[in-house]
Coordinates of C-alpha atoms and ligand atoms in Angstrom, one line a residue:
X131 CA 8.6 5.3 -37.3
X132 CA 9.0 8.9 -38.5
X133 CA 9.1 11.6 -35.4
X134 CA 6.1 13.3 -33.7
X135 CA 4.3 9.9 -34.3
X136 CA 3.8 8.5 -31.1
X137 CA 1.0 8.8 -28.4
X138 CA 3.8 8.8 -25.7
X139 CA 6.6 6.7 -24.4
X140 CA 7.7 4.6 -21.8
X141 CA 11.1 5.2 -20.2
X142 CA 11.7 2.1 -17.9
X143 CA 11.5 -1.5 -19.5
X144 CA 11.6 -3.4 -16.4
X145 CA 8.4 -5.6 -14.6
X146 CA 6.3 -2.8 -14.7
X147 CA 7.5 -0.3 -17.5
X148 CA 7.5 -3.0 -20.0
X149 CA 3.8 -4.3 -19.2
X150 CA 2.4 -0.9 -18.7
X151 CA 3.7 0.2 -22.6
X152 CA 2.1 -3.0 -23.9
X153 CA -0.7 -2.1 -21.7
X154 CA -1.3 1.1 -23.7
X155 CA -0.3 -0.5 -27.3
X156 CA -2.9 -3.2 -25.9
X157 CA -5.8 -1.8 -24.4
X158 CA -5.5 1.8 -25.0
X159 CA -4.6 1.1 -29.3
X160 CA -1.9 3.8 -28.6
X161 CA 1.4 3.9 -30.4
X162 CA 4.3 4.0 -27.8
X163 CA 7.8 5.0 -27.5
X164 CA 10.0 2.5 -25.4
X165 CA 13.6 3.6 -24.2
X166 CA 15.6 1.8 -21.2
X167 CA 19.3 2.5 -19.5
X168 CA 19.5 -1.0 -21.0
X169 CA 18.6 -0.4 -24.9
X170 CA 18.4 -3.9 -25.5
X171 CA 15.4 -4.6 -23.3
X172 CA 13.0 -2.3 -24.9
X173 CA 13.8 -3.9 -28.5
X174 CA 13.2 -7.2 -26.9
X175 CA 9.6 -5.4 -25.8
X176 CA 8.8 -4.9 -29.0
X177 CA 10.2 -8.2 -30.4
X178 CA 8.6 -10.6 -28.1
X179 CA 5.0 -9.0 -28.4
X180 CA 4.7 -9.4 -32.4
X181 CA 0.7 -8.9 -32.3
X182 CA 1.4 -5.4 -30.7
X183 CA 4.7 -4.6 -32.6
X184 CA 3.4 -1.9 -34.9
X185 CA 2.6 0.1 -32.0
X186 CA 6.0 -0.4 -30.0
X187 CA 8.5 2.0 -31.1
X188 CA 11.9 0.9 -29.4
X189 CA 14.5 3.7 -29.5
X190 CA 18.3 3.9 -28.4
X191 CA 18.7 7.5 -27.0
X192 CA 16.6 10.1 -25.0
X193 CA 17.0 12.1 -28.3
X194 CA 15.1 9.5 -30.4
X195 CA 13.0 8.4 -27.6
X196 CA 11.4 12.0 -27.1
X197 CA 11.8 13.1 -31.2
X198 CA 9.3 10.0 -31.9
X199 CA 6.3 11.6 -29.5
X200 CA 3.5 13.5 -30.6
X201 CA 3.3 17.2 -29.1
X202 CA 2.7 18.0 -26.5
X203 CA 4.0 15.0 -25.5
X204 CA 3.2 12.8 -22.3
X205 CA 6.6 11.0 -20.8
X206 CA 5.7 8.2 -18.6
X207 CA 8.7 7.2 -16.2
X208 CA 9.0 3.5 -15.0
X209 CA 12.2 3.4 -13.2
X210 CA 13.2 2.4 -9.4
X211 CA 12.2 5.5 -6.8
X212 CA 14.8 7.8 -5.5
X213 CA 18.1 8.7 -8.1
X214 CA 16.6 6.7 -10.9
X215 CA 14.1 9.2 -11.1
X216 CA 16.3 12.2 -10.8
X217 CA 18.9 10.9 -12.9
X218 CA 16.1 10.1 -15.5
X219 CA 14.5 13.2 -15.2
X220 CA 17.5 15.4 -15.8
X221 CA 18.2 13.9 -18.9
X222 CA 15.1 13.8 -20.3
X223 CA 13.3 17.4 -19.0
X224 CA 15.5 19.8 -21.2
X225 CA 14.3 17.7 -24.5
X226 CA 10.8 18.7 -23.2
X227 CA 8.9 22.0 -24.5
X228 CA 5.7 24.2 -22.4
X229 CA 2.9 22.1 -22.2
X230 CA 4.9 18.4 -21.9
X231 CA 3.9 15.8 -19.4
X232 CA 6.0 13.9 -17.6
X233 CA 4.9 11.4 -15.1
X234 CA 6.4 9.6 -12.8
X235 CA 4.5 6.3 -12.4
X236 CA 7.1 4.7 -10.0
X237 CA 6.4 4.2 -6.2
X238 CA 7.7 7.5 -4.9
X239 CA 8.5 9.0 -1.5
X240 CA 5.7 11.5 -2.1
X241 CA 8.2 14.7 -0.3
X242 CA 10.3 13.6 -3.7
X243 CA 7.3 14.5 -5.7
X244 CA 6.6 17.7 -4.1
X245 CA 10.2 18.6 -4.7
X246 CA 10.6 17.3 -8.2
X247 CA 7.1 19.0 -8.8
X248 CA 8.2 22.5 -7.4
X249 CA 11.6 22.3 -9.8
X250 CA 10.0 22.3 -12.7
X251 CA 6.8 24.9 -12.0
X252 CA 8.1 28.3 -13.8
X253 CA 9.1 25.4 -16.5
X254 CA 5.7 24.9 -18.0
X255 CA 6.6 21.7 -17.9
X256 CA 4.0 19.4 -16.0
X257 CA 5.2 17.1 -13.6
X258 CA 2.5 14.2 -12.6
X259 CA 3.3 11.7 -9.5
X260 CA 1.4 8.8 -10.6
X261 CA 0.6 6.2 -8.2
X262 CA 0.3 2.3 -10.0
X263 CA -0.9 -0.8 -8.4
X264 CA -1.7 -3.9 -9.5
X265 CA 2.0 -5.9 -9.9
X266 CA 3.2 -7.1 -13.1
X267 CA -0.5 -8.8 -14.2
X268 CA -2.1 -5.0 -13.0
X269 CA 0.9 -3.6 -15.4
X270 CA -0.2 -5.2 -18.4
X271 CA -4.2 -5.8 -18.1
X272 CA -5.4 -2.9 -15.8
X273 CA -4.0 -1.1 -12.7
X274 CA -5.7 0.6 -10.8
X275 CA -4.2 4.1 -10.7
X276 CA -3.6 7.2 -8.0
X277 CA -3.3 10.3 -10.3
X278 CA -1.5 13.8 -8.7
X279 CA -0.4 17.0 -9.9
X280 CA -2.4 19.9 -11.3
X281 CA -6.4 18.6 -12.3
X282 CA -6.2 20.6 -15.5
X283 CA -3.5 18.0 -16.7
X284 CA -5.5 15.2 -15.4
X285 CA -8.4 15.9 -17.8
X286 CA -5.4 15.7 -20.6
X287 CA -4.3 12.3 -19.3
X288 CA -7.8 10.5 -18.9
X289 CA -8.1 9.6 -22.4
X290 CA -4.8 8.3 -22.1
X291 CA -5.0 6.5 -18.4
X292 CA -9.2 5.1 -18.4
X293 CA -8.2 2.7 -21.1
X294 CA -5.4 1.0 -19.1
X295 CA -6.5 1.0 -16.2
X296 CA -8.6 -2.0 -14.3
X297 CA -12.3 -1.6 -14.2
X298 CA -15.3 -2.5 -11.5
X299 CA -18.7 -2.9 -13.0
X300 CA -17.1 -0.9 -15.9
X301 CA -15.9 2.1 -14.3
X302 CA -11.9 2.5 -14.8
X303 CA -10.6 2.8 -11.7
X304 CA -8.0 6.1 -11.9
X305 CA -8.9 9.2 -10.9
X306 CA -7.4 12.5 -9.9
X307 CA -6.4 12.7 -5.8
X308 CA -4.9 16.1 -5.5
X309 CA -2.4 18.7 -6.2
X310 CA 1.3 17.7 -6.1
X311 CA 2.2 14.0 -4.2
X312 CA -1.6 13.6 -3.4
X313 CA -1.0 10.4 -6.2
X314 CA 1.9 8.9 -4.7
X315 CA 0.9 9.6 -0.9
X316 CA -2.2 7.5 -1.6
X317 CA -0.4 4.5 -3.0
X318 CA 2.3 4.9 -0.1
X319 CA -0.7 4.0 2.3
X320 CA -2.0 1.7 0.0
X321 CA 1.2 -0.2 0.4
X322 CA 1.2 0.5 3.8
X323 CA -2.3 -1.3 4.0
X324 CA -1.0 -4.2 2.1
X325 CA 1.9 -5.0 4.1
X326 CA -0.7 -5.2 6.8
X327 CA -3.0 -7.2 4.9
X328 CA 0.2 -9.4 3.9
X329 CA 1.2 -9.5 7.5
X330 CA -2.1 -11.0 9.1
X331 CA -2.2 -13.7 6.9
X332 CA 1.2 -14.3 7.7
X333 CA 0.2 -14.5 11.4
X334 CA -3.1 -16.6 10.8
X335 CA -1.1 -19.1 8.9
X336 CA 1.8 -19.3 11.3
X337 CA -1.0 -19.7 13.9
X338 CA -2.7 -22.8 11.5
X339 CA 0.9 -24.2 11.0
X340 CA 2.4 -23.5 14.1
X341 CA -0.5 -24.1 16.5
X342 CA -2.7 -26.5 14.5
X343 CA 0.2 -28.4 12.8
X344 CA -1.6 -28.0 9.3
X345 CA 0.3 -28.5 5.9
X346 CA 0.6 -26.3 3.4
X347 CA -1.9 -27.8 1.2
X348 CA -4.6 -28.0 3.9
X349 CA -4.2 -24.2 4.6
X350 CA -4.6 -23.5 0.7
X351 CA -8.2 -25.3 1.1
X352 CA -8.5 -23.1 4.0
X353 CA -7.5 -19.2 2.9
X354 CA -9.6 -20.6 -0.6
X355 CA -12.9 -21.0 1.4
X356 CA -12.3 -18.0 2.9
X357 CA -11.8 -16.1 -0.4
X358 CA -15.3 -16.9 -1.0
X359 CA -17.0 -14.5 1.9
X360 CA -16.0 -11.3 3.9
X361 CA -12.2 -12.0 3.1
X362 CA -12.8 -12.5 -0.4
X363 CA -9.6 -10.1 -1.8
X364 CA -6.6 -11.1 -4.3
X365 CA -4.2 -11.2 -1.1
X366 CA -6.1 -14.0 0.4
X367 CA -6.8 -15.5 -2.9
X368 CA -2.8 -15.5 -4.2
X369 CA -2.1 -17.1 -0.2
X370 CA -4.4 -19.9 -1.1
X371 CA -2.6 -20.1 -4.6
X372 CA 1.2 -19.9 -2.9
X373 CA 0.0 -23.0 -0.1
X374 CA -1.1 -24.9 -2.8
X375 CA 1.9 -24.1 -4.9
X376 CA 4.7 -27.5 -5.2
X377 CA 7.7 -26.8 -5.8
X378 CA 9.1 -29.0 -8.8
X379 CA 12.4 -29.6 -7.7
X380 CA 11.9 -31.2 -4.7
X381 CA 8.3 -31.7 -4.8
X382 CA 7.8 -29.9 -1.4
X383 CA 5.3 -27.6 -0.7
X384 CA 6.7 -24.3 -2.3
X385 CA 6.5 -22.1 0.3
X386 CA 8.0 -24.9 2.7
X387 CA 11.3 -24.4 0.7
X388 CA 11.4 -20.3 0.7
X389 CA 13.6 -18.9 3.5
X390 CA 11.3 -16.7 5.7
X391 CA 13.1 -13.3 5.5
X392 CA 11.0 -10.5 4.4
X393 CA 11.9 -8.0 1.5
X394 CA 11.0 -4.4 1.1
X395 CA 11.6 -1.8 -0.9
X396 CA 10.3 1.1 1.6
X397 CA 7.1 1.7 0.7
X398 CA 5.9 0.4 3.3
X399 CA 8.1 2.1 6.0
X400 CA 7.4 5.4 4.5
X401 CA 3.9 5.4 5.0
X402 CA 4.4 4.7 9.0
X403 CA 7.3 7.3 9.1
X404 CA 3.9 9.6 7.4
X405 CA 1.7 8.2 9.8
X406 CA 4.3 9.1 12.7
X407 CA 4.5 12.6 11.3
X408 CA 0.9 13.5 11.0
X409 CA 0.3 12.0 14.7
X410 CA -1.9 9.0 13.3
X411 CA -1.2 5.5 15.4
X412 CA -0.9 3.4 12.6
X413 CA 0.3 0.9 14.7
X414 CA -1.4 -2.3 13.0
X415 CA 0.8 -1.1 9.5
X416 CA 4.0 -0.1 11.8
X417 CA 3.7 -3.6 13.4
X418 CA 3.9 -5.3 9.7
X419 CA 6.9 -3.1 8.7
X420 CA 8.8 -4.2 12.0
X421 CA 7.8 -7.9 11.5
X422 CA 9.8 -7.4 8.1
X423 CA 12.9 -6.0 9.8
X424 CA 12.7 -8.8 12.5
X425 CA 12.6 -11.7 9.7
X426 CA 15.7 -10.2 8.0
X427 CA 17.5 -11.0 11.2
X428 CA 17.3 -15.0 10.6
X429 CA 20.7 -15.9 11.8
X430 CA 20.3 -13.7 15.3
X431 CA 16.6 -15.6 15.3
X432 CA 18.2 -18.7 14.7
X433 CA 20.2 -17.8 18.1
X434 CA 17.3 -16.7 20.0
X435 CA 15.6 -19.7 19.3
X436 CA 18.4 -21.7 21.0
X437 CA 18.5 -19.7 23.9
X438 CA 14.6 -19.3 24.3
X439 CA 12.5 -21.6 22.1
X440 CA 11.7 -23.8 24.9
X441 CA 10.2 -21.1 27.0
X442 CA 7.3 -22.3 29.1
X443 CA 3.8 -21.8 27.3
X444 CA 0.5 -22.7 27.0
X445 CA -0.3 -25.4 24.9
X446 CA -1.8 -23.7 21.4
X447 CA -5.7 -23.8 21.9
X448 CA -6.5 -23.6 18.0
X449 CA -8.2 -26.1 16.0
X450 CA -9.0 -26.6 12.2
X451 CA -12.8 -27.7 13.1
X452 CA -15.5 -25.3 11.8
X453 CA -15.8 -23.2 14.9
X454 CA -12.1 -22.8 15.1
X455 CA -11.6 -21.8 11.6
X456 CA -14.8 -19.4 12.0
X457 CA -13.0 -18.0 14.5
X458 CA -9.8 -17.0 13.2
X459 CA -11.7 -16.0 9.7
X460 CA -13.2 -13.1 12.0
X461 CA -10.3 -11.9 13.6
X462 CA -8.6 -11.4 10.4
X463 CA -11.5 -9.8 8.6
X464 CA -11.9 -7.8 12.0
X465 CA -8.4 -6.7 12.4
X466 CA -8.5 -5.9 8.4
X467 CA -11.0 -3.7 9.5
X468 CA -9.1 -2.2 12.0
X469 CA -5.8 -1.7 9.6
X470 CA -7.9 0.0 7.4
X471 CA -9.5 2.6 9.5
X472 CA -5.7 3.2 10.5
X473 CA -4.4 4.2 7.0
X474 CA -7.9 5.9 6.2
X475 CA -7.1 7.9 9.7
X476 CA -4.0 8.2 8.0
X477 CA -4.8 9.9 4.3
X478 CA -7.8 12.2 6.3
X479 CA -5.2 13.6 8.3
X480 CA -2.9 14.3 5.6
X481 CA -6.0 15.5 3.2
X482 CA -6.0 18.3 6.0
X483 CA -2.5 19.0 6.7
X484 CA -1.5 19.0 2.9
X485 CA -5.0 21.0 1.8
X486 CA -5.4 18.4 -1.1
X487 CA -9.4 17.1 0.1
X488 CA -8.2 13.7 -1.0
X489 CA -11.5 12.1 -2.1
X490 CA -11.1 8.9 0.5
X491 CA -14.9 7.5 -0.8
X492 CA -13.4 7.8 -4.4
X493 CA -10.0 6.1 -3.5
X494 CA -11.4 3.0 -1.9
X495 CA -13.5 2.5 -5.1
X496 CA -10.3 3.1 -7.6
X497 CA -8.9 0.4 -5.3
X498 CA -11.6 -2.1 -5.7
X499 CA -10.0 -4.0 -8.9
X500 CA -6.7 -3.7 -10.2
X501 CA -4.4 -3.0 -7.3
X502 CA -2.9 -5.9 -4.7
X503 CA -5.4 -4.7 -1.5
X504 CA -8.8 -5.1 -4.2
X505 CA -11.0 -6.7 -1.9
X506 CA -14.7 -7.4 -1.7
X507 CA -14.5 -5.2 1.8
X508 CA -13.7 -2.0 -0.4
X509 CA -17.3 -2.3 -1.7
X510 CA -17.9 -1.6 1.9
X511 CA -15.7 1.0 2.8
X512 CA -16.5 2.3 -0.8
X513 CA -20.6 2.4 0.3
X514 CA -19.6 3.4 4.2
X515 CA -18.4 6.8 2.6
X516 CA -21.6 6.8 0.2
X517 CA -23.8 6.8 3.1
X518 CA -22.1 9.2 5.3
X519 CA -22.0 11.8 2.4
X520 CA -18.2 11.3 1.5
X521 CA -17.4 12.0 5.5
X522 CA -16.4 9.0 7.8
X523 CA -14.4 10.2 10.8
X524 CA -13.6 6.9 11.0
X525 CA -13.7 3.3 9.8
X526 CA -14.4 2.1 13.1
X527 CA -17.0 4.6 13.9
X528 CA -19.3 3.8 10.5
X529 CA -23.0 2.1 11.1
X530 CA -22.4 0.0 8.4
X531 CA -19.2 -1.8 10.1
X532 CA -20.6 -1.8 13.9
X533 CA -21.8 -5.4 13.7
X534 CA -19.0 -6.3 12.0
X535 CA -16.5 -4.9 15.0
X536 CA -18.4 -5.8 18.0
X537 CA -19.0 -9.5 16.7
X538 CA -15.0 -9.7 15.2
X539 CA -13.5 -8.3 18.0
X540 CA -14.5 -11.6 20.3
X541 CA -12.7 -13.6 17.9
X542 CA -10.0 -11.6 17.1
X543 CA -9.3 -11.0 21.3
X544 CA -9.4 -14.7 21.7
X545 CA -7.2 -15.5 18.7
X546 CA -4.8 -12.8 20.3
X547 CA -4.8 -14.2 23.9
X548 CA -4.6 -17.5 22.9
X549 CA -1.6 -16.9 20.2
X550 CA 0.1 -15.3 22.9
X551 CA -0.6 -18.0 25.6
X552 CA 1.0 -20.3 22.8
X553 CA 4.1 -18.0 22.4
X554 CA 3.1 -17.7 18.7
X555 CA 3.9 -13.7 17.5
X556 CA 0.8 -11.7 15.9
X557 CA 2.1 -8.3 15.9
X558 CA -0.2 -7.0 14.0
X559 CA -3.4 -8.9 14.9
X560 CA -2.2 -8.0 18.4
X561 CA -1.4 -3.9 17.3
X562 CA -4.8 -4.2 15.9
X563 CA -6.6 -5.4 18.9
X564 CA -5.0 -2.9 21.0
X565 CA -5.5 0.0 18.7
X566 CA -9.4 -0.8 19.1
X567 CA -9.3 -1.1 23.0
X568 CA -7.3 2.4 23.0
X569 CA -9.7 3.9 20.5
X570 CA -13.2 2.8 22.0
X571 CA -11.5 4.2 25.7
X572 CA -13.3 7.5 26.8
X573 CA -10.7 7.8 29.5
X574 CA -7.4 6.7 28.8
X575 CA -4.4 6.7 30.8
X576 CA -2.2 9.6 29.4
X577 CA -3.2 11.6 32.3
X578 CA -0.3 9.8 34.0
X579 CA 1.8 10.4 31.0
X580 CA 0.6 14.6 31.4
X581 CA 1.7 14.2 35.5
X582 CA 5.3 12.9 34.3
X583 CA 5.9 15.5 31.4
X584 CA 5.0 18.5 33.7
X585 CA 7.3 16.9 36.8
X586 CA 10.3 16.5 34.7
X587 CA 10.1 18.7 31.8
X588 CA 7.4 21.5 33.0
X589 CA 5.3 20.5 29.8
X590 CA 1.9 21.6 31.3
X591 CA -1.0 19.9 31.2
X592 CA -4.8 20.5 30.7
X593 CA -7.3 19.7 33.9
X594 CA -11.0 18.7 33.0
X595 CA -12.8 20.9 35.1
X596 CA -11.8 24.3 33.5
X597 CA -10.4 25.4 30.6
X598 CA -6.3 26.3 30.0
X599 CA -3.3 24.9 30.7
X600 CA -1.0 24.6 34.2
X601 CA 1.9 23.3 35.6
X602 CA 2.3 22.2 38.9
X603 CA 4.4 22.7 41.8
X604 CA 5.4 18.8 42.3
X605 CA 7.4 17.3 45.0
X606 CA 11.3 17.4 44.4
X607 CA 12.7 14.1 43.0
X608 CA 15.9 13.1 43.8
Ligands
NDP31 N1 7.1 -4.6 -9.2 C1 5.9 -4.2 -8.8 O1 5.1 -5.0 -8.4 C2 5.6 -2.8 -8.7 C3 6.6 -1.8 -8.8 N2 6.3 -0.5 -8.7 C4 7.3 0.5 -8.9 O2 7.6 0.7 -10.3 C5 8.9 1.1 -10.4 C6 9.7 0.1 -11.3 O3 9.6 -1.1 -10.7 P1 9.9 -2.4 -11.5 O4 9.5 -2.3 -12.9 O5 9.4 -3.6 -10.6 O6 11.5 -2.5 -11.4 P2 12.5 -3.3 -12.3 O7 13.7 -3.6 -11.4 O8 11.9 -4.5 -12.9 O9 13.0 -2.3 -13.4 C7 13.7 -1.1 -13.0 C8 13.7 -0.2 -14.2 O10 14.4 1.0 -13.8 C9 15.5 1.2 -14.6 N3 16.6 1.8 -13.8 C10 17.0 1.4 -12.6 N4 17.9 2.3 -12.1 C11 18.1 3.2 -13.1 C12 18.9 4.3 -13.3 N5 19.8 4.7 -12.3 N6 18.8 5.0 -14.4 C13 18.0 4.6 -15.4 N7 17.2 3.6 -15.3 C14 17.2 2.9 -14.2 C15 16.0 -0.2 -15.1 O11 16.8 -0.1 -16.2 P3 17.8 -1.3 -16.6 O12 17.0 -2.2 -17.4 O13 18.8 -0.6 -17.5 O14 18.4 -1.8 -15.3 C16 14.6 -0.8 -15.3 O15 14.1 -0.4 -16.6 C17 9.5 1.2 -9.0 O16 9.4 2.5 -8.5 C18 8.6 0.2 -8.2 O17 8.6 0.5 -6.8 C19 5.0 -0.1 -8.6 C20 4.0 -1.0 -8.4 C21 4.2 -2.4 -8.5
5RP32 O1 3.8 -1.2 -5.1 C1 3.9 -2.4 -5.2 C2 2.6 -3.2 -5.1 O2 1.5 -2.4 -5.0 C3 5.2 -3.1 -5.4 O3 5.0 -4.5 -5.6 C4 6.1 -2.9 -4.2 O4 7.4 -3.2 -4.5 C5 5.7 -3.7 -3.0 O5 6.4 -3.3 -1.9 P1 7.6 -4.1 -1.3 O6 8.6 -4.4 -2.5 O7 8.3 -3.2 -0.3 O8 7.0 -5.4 -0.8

C-alpha cells in the first residue's frame, strides 16, 4: 500500500478494534489502516480475514500507520479507557496536521473527554469521543454509536460511521449527541442502564432458582418466552442462551460451573458517581453497581453465610405456574421501566447542566438495534418522546407507560415483599420499587430531614405557607 491511501485506521486490535476495522473494510468498502502496541495482532487481522485483506493495511509504527491515511485523515482509537488513551494520543497527535480526526471510540470517563478535547482546541486538530455499543458481534456487523465533539465534524464522519453502524427499519443508528463528552456521557448511562438491566435478571433468576428450585435449563425455556413480549431485548434473549448453555467439560449447566463474582470495568460506577453529582437518584443503577462489589467479596460471603444463612424466614412464596411466572415477567418489565426513567432523569439533567440539548427521543432510537440494552421497550420510550414533542419530564410520568406502571407495580411490590420475606436479595428490583413509592409521594418526609439540618448545622429550611428561607431557635441538645 503506497501512503495517503487509506480511508482511516484503526489503532487498537483487541475485541473491539479488530472487529470495528473489519467492520469498515466489511460493510463500509473502506480501506483501513491497522496498528496495535502489539504489531503482531494487527497482521494477524489482516491474515485471518483473507476475503477483506485488500482493504486491511497492517502497519508496524505510528509513522507508517498515520503516512498510509488519506488527508485529512480520520484516526479511530480502540484502546482500554484512561492512560491507554493518553499514552496513545501523545504519540500519535504530533503526526497529525489541521483538519485531522481523531476519535476516541473507547468507553471513556466523559470529564477525560472534555479534557483531552480542550488540549487539543487551538490545535485544529479534532478530537471526537465516540461512544460504541454492541460487544464484539456489534464491533464487527453494526454498533450502534454515540457521536460527540463539534457537529461540523460529525457531518465529515457520517459517511464514514452510517455504513458500520447497526440499523432499525433501515435507519443507521449513530447520530451526533452534543459538544465535547455528550458521546461518551450517553454510553456511560447506557452502561449504567445495562448493568441494571443485567442485575434484575440476575435477581429474577436467583428468585426462580433460589425460591422455585428451577434448573438452569427450565429457566432458559423461561427468559426465552419472555423474549417474545414486553421483555423481548438481547439481554433477556443472551440469559435464555447462557441457561441453556452446557458446559462440555463436565456436562453441567454452564452457568452452574461459573463462580458468581461480578467483573467491571467502571463504566458502570461512573455513571452513578454522574448521577450522584447532578443530584439524580439513580438508585435502581447504584443498587446493580453495589451488587457487583458485594459478589467480589465471595470468601467474606462464604463467612457470612456460616454465621447467618440459617436466619429465620418465610418460606419462598414463588412458583413456576403461569400466574407466578406472569407475575415476576411484570415486575421486571416494570422495574425496567423504572431503571430507565432513572438514567433518562439522569442524561436530561446533564443535557441542562452541560448545555449540550442531548436529543433523549433520538438516543433511545440509536439504541434500538446494535447496542447490549436494544430492546423492543426502546420502541416505546423512542414513541413516548414522539408524542410528547421530544419533551418527557419523565419516564414514569408518560401516558403511554401509565398502564404499564400502575398494573407492573402490583407485581413487582409483591415479588419484592415476598423476595424479602424469603431472605432472597433484589437490590435493584427492591431500589426500583422504592424509587417509584418516593417519586409518586406529594409529601415526603424530608421535612424531618430540614428540622435536623437547621438544629445541628443551622442549614435553614423553607416553610409552605410563605415564601423564603428560616432558621429556628430550637431547644438546646445536650
Ligand atoms: N469488549 C466490549 O464489549 C466493549 C469494549 N468497549 C471499550 O473498547 C475499548 C477496547 O476494549 P476491548 O477491545 O474489549 O479491549 P481489549 O483488551 O480486547 O484490547 C485492548 C486494546 O488496547 C490496547 N492497549 C491496552 N493498553 C494499551 C497501552 N497502554 N498502550 C497502547 N495500547 C494499549 C491493546 O493493545 P495490545 O494488544 O498491545 O495489548 C489492545 O489493542 C475499551 O475502552 C472498552 O471499554 C466498548 C464497548 C464494548
Ligand atoms: O461497553 C460495553 C458494552 O456496552 C462493554 O462490554 C463494557 O466492558 C461492559 O462493562 P463492564 O466490563 O463493566 O461489564
Amino acid at each position: 500500500m503506497s501512503d495517503g491511501q487509506a480511508d482511516l485506521g484503526v489503532l487498537g486490535m483487541g475485541t473491539m478494534g479488530a472487529n470495528l476495522a473489519l467492520n469498515f473494510a466489511d460493510n463500509g468498502a473502506f480501506t483501513v489502516a491497522l496498528f496495535n502496541r502489539t504489531v503482531a495482532k494487527a497482521y494477524g487481522v489482516r491474515d485471518d480475514n483473507p476475503a477483506l485483506a485488500e482493504r486491511l493495511v497492517p502497519t508496524d509504527t505510528i509513522e507508517q500507520f498515520i503516512s498510509t491515511l488519506k488527508s485529512p485523515r480520520v484516526v479511530v482509537l480502540m484502546v482500554n479507557a484512561g492512560q491507554p488513551v493518553d499514552e496513545q494520543m501523545a504519540l500519535v497527535l504530533p503526526h497529525l496536521d489541521k483538519g485531522d480526526i481523531l476519535i476516541d471510540a473507547g468507553n471513556a470517563d466523559f470529564n477525560d473527554t472534555v479534557r483531552r478535547d480542550a488540549a487539543v482546541k487551538d490545535t485544529g486538530i479534532h478530537f471526537v469521543g465516540m461512544g460504541v455499543s454492541g460487544g464484539e458481534e456489534g464491533a464487527r456487523h453494526g454498533p450502534s454509536i454515540m457521536v460527540g465533539g463539534d457537529e461540523a465534524v460529525w457531518e465529515r464522519l457520517k459517511p464514514l460511521l452510517e455504513p458500520i453502524s447497526a440499523k432499525y427499519d433501515g435507519t443507521p443508528c449513530v447520530d451526533w449527541l452534543g459538544t465535547g463528552g455528550a458521546g461518551h456521557f450517553v454510553k456511560t448511562i447506557h452502561n449504567g442502564i445495562e448493568y441494571a438491566d443485567m442485575q434484575m435478571i440476575a435477581e429474577i433468576y436467583g428468585i426462580l432458582r433460589d425460591g422455585v428450585g428451577l434448573k438452569a435449563g427450565e429457566m432458559a425455556d423461561i427468559f426465552a418466552d419472555w423474549n417474545t413480549r414486553g421483555l423481548s431485548s438481547y439481554l433477556v434473549e443472551i440469559s435464555a442462551v447462557t441457561l441453556a448453555e452446557t458446559d462440555p467439560e463436565t456436562g453441567k449447566p454452564m452457568v452452574d460451573v461459573i463462580v458468581d463474582e461480578a467483573g467491571q470495568k467502571g463504566t458502570g460506577r461512573w455513571s452513578v458517581i454522574e448521577a450522584q453529582k447532578l443530584g439524580i437518584g439513580a438508585t435502581t443503577l447504584e443498587a446493580a453497581v453495589s451488587a457487583r462489589g458485594i459478589s467480589s467479596r465471595r470468601s467474606e460471603r462464604a463467612e457470612a453465610a456460616k454465621l447467618f444463612g440459617a436466619v429465620a424466614t418465610a418460606r419462598a412464596e414463588f412458583h413456576a405456574d403461569a400466574d407466578g411466572l406472569k407475575e415476576l415477567e411484570a415486575a421486571l418489565e416494570t422495574a425496567k421501566l423504572i431503571a430507565y426513567a432513572q438514567g433518562y432523569a439522569t442524561m436530561a439533567e446533564a443535557s441542562k447542566e452541560f448545555g449540550w440539548n442531548l436529543p433523549l427521543g433520538e438516543i433511545a432510537r440509536i439504541w434500538r438495534a446494535g447496542c447490549i440494552i436494544r430492546s423492543r421497550f426502546l420502541d416505546d420510550i423512542t414513541q413516548a418522546y414522539e408524542a410528547g414533542g421530544g419533551e418527557v419530564v419523565n419516564l414514569l410520568l408518560a401516558p403511554s407507560f401509565k398502564t404499564l406502571v400502575e398494573e407492573g407495580q402490583a407485581s413487582l411490590r409483591r415479588v419484592v415483599a415476598k423476595a424479602v420475606l424469603a431472605g432472597l436479595p433484589v437490590p435493584a428490583l427492591s431500589a426500583a420499587l422504592a424509587y417509584f413509592d418516593d417519586y409518586r409521594r406529594a409529601r415526603g418526609t424530608t421535612n424531618l430531614t430540614q428540622a435536623q439540618r437547621d438544629l445541628f448545622g443551622a442549614h435553614t429550611f423553607k416553610r409552605l405557607d410563605r415564601e423564603g428561607t428560616f432558621h429556628h431557635k430550637w431547644p438546646a441538645v445536650g
